[in-house]
PDB file of C-alpha atoms in Angstrom:
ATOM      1  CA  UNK T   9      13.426  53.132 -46.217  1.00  0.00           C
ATOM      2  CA  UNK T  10      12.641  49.620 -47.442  1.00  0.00           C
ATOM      3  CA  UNK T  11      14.529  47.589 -45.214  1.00  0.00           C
ATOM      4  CA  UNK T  12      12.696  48.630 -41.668  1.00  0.00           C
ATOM      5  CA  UNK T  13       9.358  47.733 -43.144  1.00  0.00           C
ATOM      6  CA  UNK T  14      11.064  44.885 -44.094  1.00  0.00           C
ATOM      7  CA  UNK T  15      12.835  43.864 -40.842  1.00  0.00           C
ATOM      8  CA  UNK T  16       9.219  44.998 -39.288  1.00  0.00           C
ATOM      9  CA  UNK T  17       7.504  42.215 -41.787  1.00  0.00           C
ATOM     10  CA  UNK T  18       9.810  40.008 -40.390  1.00  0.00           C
ATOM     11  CA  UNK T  19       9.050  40.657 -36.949  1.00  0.00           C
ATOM     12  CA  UNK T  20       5.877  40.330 -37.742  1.00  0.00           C
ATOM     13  CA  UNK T  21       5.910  37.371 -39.086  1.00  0.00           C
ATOM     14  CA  UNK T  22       8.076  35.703 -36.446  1.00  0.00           C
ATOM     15  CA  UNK T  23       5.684  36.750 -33.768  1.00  0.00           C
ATOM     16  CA  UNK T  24       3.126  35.323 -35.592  1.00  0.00           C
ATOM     17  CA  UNK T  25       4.547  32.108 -36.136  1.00  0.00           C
ATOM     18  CA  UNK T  26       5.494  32.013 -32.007  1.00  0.00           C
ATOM     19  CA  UNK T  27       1.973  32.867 -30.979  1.00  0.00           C
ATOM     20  CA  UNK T  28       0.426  29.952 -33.324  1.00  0.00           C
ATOM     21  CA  UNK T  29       3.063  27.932 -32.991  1.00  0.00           C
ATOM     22  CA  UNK T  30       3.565  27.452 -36.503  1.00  0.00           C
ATOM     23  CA  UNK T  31       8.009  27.009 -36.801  1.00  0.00           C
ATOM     24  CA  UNK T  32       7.779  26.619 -40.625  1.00  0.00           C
ATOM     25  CA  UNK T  33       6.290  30.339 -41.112  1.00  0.00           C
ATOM     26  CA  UNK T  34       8.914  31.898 -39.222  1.00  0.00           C
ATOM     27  CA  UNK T  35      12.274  29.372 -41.229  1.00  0.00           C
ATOM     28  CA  UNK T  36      10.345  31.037 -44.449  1.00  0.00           C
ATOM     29  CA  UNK T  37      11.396  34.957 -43.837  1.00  0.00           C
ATOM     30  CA  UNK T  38      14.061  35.772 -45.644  1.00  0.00           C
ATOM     31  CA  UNK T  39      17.999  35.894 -44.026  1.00  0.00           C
ATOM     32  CA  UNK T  40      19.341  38.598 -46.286  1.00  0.00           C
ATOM     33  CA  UNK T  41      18.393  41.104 -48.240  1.00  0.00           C
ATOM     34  CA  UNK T  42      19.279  40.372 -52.009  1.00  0.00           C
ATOM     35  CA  UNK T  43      22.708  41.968 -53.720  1.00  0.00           C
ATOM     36  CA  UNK T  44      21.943  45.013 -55.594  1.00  0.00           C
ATOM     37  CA  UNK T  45      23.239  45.136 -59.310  1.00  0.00           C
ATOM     38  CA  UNK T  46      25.966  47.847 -58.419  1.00  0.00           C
ATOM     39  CA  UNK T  47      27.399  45.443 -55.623  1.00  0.00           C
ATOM     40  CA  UNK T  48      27.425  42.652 -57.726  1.00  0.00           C
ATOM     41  CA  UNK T  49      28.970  44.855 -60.667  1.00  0.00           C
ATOM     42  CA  UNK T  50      31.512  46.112 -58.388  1.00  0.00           C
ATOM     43  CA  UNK T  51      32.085  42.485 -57.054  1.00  0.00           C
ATOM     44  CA  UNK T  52      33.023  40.797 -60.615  1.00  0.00           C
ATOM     45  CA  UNK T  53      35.178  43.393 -61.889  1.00  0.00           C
ATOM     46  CA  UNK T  54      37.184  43.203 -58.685  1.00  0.00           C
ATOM     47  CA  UNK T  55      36.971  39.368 -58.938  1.00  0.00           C
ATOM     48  CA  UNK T  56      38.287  40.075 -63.031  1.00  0.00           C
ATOM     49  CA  UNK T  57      40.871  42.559 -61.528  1.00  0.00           C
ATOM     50  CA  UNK T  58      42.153  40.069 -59.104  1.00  0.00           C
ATOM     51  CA  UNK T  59      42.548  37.452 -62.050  1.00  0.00           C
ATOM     52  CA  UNK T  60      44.822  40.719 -63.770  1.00  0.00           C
ATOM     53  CA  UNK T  61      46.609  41.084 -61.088  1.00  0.00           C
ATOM     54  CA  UNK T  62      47.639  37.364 -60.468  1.00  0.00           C
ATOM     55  CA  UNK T  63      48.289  37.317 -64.477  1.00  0.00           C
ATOM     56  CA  UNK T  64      50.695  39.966 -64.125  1.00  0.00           C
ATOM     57  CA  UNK T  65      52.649  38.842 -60.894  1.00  0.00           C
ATOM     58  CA  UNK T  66      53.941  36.127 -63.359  1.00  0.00           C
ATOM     59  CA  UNK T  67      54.304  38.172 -66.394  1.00  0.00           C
ATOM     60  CA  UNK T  68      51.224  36.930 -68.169  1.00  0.00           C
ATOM     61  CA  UNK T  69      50.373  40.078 -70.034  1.00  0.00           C
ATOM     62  CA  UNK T  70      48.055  38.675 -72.321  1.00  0.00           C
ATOM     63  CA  UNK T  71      46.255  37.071 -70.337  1.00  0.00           C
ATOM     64  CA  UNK T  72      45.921  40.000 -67.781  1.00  0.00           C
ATOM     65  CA  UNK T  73      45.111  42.175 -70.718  1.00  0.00           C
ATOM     66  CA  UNK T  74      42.273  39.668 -71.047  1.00  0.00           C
ATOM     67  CA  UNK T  75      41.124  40.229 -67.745  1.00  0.00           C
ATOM     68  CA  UNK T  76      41.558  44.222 -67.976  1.00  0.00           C
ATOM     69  CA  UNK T  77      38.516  43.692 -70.490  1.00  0.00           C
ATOM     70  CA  UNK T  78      36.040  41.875 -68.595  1.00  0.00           C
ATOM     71  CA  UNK T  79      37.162  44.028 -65.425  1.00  0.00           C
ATOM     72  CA  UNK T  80      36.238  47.227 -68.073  1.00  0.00           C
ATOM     73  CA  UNK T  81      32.870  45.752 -68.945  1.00  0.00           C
ATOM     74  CA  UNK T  82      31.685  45.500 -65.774  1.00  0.00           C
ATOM     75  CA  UNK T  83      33.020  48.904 -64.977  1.00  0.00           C
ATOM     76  CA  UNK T  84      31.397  50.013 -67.646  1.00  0.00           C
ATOM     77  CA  UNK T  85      27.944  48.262 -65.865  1.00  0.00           C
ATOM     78  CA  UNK T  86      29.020  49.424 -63.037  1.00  0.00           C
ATOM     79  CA  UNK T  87      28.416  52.725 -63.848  1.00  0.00           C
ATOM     80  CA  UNK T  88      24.440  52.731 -64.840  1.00  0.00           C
ATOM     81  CA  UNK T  89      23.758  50.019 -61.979  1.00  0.00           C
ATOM     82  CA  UNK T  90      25.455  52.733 -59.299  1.00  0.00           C
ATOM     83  CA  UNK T  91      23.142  55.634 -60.233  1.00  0.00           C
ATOM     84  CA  UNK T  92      21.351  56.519 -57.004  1.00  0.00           C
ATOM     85  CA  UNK T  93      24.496  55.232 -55.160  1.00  0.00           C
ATOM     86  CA  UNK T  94      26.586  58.065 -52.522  1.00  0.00           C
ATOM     87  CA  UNK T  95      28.632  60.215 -54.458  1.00  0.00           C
ATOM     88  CA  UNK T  96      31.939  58.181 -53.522  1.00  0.00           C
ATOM     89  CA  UNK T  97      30.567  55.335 -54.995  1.00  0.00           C
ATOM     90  CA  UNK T  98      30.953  56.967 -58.701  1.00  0.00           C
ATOM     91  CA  UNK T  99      33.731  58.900 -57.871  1.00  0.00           C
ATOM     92  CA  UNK T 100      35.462  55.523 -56.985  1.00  0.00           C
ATOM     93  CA  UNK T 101      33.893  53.523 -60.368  1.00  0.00           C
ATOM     94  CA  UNK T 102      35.470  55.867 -62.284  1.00  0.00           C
ATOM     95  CA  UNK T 103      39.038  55.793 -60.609  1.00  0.00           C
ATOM     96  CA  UNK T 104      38.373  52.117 -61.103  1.00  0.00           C
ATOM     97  CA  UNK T 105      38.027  52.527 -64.705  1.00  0.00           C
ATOM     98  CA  UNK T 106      40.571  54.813 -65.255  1.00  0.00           C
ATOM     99  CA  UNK T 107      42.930  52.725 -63.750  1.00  0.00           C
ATOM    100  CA  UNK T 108      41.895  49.888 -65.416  1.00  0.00           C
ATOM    101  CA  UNK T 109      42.323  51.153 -68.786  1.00  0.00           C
ATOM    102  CA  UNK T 110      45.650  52.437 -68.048  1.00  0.00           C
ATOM    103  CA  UNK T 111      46.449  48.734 -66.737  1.00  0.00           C
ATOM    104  CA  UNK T 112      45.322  47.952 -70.054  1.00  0.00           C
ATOM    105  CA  UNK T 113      47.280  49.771 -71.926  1.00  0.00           C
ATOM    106  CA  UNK T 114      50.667  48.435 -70.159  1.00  0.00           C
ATOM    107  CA  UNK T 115      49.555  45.313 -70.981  1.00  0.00           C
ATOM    108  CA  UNK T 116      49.111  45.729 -74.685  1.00  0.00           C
ATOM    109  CA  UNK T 117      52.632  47.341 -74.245  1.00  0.00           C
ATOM    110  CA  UNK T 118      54.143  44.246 -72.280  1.00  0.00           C
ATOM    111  CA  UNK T 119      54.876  46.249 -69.455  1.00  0.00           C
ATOM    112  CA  UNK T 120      53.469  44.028 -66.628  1.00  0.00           C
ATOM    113  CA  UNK T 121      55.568  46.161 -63.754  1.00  0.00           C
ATOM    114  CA  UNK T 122      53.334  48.842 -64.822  1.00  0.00           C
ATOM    115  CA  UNK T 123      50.286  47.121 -65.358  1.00  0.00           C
ATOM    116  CA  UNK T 124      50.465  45.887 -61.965  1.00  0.00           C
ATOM    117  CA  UNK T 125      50.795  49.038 -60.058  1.00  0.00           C
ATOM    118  CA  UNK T 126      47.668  50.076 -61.992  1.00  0.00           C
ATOM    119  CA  UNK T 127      45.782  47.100 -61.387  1.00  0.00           C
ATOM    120  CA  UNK T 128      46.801  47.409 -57.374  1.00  0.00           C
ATOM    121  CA  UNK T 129      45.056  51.347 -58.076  1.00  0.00           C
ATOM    122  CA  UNK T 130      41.889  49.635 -59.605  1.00  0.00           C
ATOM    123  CA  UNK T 131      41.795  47.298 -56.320  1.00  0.00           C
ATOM    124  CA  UNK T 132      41.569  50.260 -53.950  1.00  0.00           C
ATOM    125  CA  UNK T 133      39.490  52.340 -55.940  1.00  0.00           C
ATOM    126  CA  UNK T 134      36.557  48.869 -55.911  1.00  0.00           C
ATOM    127  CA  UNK T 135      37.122  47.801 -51.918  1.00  0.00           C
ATOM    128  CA  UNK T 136      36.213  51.820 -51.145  1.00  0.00           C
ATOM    129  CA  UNK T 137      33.164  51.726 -53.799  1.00  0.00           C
ATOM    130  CA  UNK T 138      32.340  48.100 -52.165  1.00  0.00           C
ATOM    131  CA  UNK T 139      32.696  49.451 -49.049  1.00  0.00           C
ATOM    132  CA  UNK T 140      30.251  52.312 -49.421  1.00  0.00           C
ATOM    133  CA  UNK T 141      27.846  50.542 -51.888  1.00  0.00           C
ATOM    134  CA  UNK T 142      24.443  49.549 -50.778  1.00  0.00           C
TER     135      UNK T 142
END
């Protein structure tokens, strides 16, 4: 609902600018509408997952178990930031997490085989919440 008034204020705005000839109005709209807190959310535990992931695929279990943390915290974010989101978005933040902690427990176990499968689950459950976050 917000962004066709805002792609109309643009218009607007642009037109304006043409029909006075006035460039710098028109460079001043805005490109892009501004990351919601659930993308972003979803966006740094994945980056923190990655960083898991890459800490496991050379047997760095601490340090992935480091990264299972932050990835949890912004899960855990995640969570109040995607109220309002579609369903899937939820369903998928709390695969994410569940995953996660699972990962985490491997890696307090030293099992980074298993961690990583779980981490690789965590992956796919953020690019489908990405994918149908707004």
């Amino acid at each position: 609902m917000f962004r066709p008034r805002l792609a109309a204020a643009v218009t607007v705005t642009m037109a304006a600018g043409a029909v006075l000839g006035v460039a710098p109005l028109a460079a001043a709209a805005p490109a892009a509408a501004a990351v919601s807190a659930c993308v972003s959310d979803l966006q740094a535990a994945q980056s923190s997952n990655n960083a898991a992931i890459a800490a496991d695929q050379v047997n760095d279990t601490a340090g992935a178990r480091t990264h299972n943390v932050v990835t949890a915290t912004y899960l855990v974010a995640a969570i109040g930031d995607c109220h309002g989101q579609p369903p899937v978005v939820g369903a998928n933040v709390l695969t994410a997490s569940a995953t996660n902690a699972t990962a985490l427990v491997h890696n307090l176990l030293g099992a980074a085989g298993a961690a990583l499968a779980s981490e690789q689950a965590t992956a796919s459950a953020l690019s489908q919440a990405l994918a149908n976050a707004s």
